[in-house]
Structure formats: C-alpha cells, structure tokens
mmCIF file of C-alpha atoms in Angstrom:
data_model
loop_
_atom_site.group_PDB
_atom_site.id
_atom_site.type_symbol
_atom_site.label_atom_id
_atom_site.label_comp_id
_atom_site.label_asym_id
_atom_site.label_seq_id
_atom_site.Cartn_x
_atom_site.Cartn_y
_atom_site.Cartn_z
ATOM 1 C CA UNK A 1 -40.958 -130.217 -44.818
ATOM 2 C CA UNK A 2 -40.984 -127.406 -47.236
ATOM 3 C CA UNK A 3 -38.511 -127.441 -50.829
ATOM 4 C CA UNK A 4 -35.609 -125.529 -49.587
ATOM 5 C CA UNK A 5 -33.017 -123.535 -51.748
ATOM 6 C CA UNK A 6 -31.351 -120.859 -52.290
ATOM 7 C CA UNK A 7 -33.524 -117.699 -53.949
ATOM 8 C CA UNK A 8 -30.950 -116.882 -55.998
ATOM 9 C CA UNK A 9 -29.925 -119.951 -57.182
ATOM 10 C CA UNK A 10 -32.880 -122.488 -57.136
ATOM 11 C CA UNK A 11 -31.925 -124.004 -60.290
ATOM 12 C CA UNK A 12 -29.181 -126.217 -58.812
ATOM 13 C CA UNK A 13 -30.002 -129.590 -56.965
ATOM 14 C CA UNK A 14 -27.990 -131.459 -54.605
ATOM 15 C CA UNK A 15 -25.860 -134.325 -56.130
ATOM 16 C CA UNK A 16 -27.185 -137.558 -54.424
ATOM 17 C CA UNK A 17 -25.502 -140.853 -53.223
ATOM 18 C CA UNK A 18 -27.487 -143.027 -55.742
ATOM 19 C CA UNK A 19 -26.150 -146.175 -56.674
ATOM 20 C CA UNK A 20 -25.112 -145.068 -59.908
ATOM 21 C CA UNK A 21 -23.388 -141.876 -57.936
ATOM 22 C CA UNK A 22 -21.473 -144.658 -55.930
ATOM 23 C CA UNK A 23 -20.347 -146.848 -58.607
ATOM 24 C CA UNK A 24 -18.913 -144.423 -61.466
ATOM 25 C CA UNK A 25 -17.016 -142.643 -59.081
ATOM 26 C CA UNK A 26 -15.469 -145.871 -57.657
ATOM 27 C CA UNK A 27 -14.785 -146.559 -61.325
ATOM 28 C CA UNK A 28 -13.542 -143.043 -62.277
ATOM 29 C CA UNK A 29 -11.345 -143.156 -58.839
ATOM 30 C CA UNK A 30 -9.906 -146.570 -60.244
ATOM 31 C CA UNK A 31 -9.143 -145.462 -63.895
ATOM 32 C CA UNK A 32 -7.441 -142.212 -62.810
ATOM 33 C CA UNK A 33 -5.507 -143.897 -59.940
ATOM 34 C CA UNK A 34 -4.192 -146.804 -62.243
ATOM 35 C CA UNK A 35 -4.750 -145.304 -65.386
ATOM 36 C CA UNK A 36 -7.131 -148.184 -66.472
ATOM 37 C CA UNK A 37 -9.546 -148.043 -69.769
ATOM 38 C CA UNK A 38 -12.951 -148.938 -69.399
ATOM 39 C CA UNK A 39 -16.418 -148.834 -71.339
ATOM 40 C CA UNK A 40 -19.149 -148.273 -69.182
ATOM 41 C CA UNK A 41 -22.393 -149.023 -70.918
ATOM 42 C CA UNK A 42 -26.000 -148.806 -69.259
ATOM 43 C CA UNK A 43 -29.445 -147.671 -69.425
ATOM 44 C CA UNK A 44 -29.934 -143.400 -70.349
ATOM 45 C CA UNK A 45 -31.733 -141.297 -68.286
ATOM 46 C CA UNK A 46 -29.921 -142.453 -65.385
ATOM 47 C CA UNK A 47 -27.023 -139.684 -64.064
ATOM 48 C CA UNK A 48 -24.235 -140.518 -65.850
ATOM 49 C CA UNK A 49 -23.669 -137.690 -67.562
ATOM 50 C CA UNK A 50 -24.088 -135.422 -64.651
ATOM 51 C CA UNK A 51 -21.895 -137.824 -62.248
ATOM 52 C CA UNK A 52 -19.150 -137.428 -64.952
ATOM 53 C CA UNK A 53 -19.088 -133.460 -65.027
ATOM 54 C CA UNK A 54 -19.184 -133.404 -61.659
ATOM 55 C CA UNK A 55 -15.828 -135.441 -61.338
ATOM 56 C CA UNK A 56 -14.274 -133.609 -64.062
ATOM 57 C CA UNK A 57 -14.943 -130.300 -61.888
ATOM 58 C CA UNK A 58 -13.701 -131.619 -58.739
ATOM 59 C CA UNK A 59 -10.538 -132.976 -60.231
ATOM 60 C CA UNK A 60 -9.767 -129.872 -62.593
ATOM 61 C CA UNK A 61 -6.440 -130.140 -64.096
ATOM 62 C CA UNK A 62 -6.671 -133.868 -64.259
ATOM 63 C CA UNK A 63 -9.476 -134.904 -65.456
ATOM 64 C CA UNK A 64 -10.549 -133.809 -68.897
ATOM 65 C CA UNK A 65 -14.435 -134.215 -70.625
ATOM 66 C CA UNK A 66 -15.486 -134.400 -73.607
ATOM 67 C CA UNK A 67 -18.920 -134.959 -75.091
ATOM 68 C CA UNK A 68 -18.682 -137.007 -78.128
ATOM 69 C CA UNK A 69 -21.583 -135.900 -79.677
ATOM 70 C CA UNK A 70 -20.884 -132.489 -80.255
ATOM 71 C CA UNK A 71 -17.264 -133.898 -81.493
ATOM 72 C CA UNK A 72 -18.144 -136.870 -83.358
ATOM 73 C CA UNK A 73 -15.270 -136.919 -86.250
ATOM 74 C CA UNK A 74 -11.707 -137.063 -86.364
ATOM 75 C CA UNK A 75 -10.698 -133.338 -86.449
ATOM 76 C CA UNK A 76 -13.515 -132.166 -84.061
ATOM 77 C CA UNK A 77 -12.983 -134.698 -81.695
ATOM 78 C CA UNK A 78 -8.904 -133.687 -81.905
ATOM 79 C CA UNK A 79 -9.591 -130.162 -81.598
ATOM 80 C CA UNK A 80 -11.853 -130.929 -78.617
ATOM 81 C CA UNK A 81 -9.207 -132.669 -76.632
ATOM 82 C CA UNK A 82 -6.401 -129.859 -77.159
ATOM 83 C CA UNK A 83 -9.783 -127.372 -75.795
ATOM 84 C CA UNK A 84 -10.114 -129.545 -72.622
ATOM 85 C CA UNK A 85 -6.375 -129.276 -71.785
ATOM 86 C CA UNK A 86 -6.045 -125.865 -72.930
ATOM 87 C CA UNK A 87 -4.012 -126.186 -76.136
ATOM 88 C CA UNK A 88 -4.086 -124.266 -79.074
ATOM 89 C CA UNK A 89 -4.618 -125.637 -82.272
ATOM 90 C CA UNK A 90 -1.463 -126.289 -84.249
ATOM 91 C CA UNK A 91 -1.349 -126.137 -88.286
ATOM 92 C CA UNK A 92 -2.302 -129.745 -88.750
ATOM 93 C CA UNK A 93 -4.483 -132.273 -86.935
ATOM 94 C CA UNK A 94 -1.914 -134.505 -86.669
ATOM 95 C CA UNK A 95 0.626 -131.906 -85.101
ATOM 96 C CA UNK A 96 -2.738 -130.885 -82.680
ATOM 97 C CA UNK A 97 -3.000 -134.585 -81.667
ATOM 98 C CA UNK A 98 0.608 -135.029 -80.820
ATOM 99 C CA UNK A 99 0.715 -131.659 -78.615
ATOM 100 C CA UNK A 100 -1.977 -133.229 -76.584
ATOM 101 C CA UNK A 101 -0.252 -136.730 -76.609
ATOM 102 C CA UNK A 102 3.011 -134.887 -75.038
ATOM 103 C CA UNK A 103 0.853 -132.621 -72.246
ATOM 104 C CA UNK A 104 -0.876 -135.477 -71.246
ATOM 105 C CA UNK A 105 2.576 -137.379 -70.815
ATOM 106 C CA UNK A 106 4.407 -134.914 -69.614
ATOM 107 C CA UNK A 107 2.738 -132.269 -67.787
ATOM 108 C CA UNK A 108 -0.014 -134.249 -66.337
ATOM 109 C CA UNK A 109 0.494 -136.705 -63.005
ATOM 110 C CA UNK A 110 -2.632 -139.440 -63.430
ATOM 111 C CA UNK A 111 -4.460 -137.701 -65.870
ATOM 112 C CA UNK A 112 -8.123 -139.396 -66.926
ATOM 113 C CA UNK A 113 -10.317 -138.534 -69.990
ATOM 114 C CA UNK A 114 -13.782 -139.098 -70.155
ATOM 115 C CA UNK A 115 -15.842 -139.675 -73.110
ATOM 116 C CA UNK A 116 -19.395 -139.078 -72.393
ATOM 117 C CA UNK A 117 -22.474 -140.123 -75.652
ATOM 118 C CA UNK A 118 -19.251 -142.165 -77.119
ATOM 119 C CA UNK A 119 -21.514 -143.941 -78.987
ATOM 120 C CA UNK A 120 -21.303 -141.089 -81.182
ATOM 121 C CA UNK A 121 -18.038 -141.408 -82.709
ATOM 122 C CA UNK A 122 -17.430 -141.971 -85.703
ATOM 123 C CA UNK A 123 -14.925 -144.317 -87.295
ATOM 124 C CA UNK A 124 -12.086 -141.801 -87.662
ATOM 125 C CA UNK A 125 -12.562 -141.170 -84.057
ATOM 126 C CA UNK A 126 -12.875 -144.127 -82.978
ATOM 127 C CA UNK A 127 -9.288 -144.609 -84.460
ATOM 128 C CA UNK A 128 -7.955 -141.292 -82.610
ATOM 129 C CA UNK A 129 -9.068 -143.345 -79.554
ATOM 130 C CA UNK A 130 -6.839 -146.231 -80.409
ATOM 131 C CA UNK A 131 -4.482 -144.064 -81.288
ATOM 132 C CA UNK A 132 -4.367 -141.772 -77.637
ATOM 133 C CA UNK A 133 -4.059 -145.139 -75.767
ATOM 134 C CA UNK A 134 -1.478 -146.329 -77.906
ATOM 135 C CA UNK A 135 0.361 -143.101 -77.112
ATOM 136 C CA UNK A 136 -0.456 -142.693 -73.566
ATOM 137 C CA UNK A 137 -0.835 -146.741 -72.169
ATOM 138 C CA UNK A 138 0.378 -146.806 -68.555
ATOM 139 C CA UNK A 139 -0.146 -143.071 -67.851
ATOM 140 C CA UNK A 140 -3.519 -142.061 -68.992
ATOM 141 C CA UNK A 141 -6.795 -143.297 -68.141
ATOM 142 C CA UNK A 142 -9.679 -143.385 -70.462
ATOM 143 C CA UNK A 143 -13.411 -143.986 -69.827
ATOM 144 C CA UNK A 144 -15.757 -144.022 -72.220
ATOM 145 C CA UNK A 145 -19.657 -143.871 -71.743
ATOM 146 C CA UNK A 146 -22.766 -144.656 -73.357
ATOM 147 C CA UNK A 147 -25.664 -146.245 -73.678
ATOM 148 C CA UNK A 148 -27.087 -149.586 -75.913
ATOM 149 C CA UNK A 149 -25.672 -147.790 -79.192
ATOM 150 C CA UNK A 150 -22.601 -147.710 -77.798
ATOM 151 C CA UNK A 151 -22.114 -151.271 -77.230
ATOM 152 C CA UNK A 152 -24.366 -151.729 -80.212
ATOM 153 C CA UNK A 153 -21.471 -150.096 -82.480
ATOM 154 C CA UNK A 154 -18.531 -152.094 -80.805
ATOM 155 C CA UNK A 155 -20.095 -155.311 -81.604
ATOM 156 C CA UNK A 156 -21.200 -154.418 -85.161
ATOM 157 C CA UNK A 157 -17.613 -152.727 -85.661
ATOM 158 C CA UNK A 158 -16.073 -156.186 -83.947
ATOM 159 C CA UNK A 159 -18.745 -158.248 -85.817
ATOM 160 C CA UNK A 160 -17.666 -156.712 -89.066
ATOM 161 C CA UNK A 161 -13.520 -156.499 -88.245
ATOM 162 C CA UNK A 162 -13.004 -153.049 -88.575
ATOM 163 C CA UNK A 163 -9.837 -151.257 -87.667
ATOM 164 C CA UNK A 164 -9.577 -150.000 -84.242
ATOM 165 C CA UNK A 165 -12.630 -152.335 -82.322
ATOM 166 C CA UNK A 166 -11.014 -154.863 -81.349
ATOM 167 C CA UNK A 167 -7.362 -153.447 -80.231
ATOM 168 C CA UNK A 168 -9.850 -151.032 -77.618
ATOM 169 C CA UNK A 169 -12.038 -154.036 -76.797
ATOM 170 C CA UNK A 170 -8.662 -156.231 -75.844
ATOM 171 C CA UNK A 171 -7.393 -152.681 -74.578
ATOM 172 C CA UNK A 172 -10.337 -151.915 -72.258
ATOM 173 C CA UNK A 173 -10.932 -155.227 -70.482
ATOM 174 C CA UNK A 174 -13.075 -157.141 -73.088
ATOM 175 C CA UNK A 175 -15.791 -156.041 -71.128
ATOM 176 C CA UNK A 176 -18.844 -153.362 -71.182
ATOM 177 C CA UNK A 177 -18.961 -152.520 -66.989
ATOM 178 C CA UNK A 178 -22.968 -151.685 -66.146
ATOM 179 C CA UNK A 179 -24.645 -150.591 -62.641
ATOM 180 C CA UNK A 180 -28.275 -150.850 -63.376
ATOM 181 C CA UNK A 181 -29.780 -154.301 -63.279
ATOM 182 C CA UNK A 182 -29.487 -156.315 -67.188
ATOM 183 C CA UNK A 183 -32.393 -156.743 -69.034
ATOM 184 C CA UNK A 184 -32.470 -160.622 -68.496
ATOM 185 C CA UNK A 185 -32.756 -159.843 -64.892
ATOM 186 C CA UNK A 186 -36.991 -158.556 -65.703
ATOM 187 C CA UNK A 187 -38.211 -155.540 -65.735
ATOM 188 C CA UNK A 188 -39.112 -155.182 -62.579
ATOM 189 C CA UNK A 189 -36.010 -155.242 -61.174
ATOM 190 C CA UNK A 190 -35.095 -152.211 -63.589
ATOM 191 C CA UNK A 191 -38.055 -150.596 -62.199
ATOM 192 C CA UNK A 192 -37.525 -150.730 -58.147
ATOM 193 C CA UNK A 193 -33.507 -149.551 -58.939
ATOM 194 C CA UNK A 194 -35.157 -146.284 -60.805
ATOM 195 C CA UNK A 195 -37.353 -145.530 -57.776
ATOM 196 C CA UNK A 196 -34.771 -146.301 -55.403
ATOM 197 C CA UNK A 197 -32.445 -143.787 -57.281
ATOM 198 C CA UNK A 198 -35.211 -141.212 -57.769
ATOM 199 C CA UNK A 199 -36.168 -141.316 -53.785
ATOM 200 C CA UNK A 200 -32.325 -140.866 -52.973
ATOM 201 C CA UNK A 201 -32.700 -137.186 -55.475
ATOM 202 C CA UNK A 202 -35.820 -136.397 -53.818
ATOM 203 C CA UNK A 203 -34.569 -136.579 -49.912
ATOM 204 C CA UNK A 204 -30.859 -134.840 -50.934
ATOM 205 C CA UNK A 205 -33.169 -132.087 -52.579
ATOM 206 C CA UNK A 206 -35.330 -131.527 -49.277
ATOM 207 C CA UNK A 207 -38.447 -133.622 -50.030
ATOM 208 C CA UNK A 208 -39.355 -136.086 -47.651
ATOM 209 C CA UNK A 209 -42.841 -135.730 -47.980
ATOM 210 C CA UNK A 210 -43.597 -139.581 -48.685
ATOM 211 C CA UNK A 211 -46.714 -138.274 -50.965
ATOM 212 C CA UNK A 212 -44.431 -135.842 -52.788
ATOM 213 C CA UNK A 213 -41.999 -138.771 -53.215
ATOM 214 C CA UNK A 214 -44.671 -140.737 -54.430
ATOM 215 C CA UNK A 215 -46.478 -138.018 -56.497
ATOM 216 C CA UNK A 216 -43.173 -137.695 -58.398
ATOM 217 C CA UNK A 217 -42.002 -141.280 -58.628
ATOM 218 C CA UNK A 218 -45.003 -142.652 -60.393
ATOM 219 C CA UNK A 219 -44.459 -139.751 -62.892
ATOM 220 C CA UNK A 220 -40.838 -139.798 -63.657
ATOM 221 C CA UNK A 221 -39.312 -142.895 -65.624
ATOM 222 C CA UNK A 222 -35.969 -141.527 -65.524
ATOM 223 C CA UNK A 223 -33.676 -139.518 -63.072
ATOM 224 C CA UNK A 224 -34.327 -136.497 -65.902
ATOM 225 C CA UNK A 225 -37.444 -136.419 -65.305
ATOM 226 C CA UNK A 226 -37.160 -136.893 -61.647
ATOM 227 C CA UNK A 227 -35.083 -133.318 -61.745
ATOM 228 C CA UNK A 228 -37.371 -131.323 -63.632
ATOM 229 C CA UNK A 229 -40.314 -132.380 -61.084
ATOM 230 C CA UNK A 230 -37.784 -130.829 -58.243
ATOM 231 C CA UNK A 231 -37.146 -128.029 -60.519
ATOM 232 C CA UNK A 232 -41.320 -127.139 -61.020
ATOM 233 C CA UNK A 233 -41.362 -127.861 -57.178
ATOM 234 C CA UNK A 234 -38.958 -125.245 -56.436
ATOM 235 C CA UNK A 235 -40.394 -122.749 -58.717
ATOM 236 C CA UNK A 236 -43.679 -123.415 -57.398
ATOM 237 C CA UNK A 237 -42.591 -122.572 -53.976
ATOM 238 C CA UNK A 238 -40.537 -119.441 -55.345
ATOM 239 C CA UNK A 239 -43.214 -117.721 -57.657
ATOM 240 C CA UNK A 240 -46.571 -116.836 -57.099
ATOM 241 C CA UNK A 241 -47.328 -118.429 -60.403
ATOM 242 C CA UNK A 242 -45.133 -121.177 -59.775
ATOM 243 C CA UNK A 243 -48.190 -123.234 -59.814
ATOM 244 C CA UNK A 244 -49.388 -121.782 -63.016
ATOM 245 C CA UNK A 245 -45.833 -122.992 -64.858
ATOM 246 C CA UNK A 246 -46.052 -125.937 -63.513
ATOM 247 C CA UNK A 247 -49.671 -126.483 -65.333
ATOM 248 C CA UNK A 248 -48.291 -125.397 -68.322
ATOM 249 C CA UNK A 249 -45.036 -127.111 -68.067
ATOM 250 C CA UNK A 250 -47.144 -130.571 -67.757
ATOM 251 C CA UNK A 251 -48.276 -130.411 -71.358
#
C-alpha cells in the first residue's frame, strides 16, 4: 500500500500505540488523577517529548508544559509557568510565583505540570520545583522528564547534599520510573524494543510494506529518525522531486 496523507497537510504523522505511547499516558493519567509527582527518566530519541505535548493538548486547561531547556533558571522558568496558565507577569518573581501557586489551587480541578528536558534546570529552579510542590502537595501533579542527565544531576545534587534534591527525591517516590529496557538488561534487548516501536510508527503512518519497514528500520536508531524517513516518504510520493530531496536529504 501506497503512503497516504493529506496534500495539504503531509507534514503530520499519526500518533502510534507504542509502548512508550502506552506507558506515559498511564503515568500522566495517574499523576493528574491523584496528583502524584514522578521523575520519569529513559533513553532520548524515544517519543517522550511528543507523547507529552500531545497530552497537554488534549487536556487543555489542565495540563500545563513546559520545556525546561528554553527556561532553565529561576526567573525564566517562573515566568514560563505564569505563560502556560495564562498569567501576567507581576512586579516581582516572587509575587509571579505566588499568582501561579493560587490559580493552580484555586481555579484549577486536578491540574498536572509537565516538565519536559528537566535535566536542564538549574539549581535555582530546581528550588522553584520544591518550592511549587510545597505549595501545591495534594492538588497538583508534577512530572518531570528526562533523560541520563537528568538522573545524572539528582544523584550528583543528592551525592553532594544540596538544597532541594533530596526533599523532591523523598517527594517524588524515591524512584526514577523508565519504559525502555535498563542497560544491564544487554543491548539487544534495547535494540528489538526500538524496532518494535519504530514498526508500530510505520503501520499507524500507512506503511506496511514489510521491505519499507525494513528499509527504514535498519536506518533509523531512534523514533526521530524513524519520522523523518516517513516524512522523505511522504514527500517523495507528493513531489515530483520528492526523490531528488530525499537524495539530498541523506547526506
């Protein structure tokens, strides 16, 4: 069977059911429903990111995002959070923060935050974060994202005693939750969960060409990867130099 899509919007895949799919949204549906705190660290390249907008934009008005990396410090990461509920800035930081504190207390019923690239943060934020659960416990869930530097800069920052990494550790479970298979488990293992996940992208995007599959597969370590060989598929098929991108898109 052909790529299908829409002409005028081939740029847009279809969201899977991978594994990964399955499990954050389980774990998203848990820490909005019971407003839990979690930090879910695991391998990049992988869908979390896009598995977190997406809930975010099905649960608008609830569920707030917020990529850490382009608000890393203290007052970026503040003025970030009043942006995702659609607050103002006040005069002061510390006036901003506390406006946020009372919508999400007040206005919001089971409100959840996510924190995508949280390995990002820097100490001041990290505090913020401490802070914000302190304010909110019981009523607002948090979950925080990453990859290995993000459970890399918990344990230095427990390792080391500084303030705020251990009051979220105790706070969210103790624990860093993962989906993908741990290193310890071989590489292998790794390997047949990636090309399960990219085969589930492939069929939910109209290829079921077992070649195709293949073909793209053995060239894609990651899920990223996996997309943009759908994307020069669908171009392909679009344009009548499709195939001529694609060539140059390889290098």
């Amino acid at each position: 069977r052909s790529v299908e899509f829409n002409p005028t919007d081939s740029h847009k895949l279809v969201t899977a059911p991978t594994r990964v799919h399955q499990y954050l949204t389980g774990q998203l549906d848990v820490c909005r429903q019971m407003s839990f705190t979690v930090i879910m660290v695991d391998e990049p390249g992988i869908g979390k990111t896009h598995v977190c907008r997406e809930y975010a934009r099905k649960h608008a008005g609830t569920v707030f995002y917020i990529n850490c990396s382009d608000s890393p410090g203290k007052t970026r990461f503040v003025e970030a959070l009043a942006r995702v509920l659609g607050l103002e800035r006040e005069r002061t930081i510390e006036d901003t923060f506390h406006t946020c504190v009372q919508y999400l207390t007040t206005f919001v019923q089971k409100p959840l935050l996510i924190l995508d690239e949280a390995g990002d943060l820097e100490q001041t934020a990290i505090l913020m974060v401490k802070r914000l659960y302190n304010a909110t416990e019981n009523h607002l869930g948090i979950y925080m994202v990453g990859s290995d530097g993000l459970k890399t800069r918990f344990k230095q920052g427990l390792r080391l005693e500084k303030n705020g990494y251990t009051e979220l550790m105790s706070r969210m479970g103790a624990r860093f939750s993962r989906c993908t298979p741990v290193k310890q488990e071989g590489a292998q293992r790794m390997k047949d969960f990636i090309r399960e996940e990219a085969r589930a992208v492939c069929l939910a995007n109209g290829i079921d060409n077992e070649h195709t599959i293949s073909e793209i597969i053995n060239q894609a370590p990651d899920l990223r990867k996996v997309v943009r060989e759908i994307k020069k598929l669908r171009f392909a098929a679009q344009n009548p130099n499709g195939k001529a991108y694609e060539n140059a898109s390889a290098h």
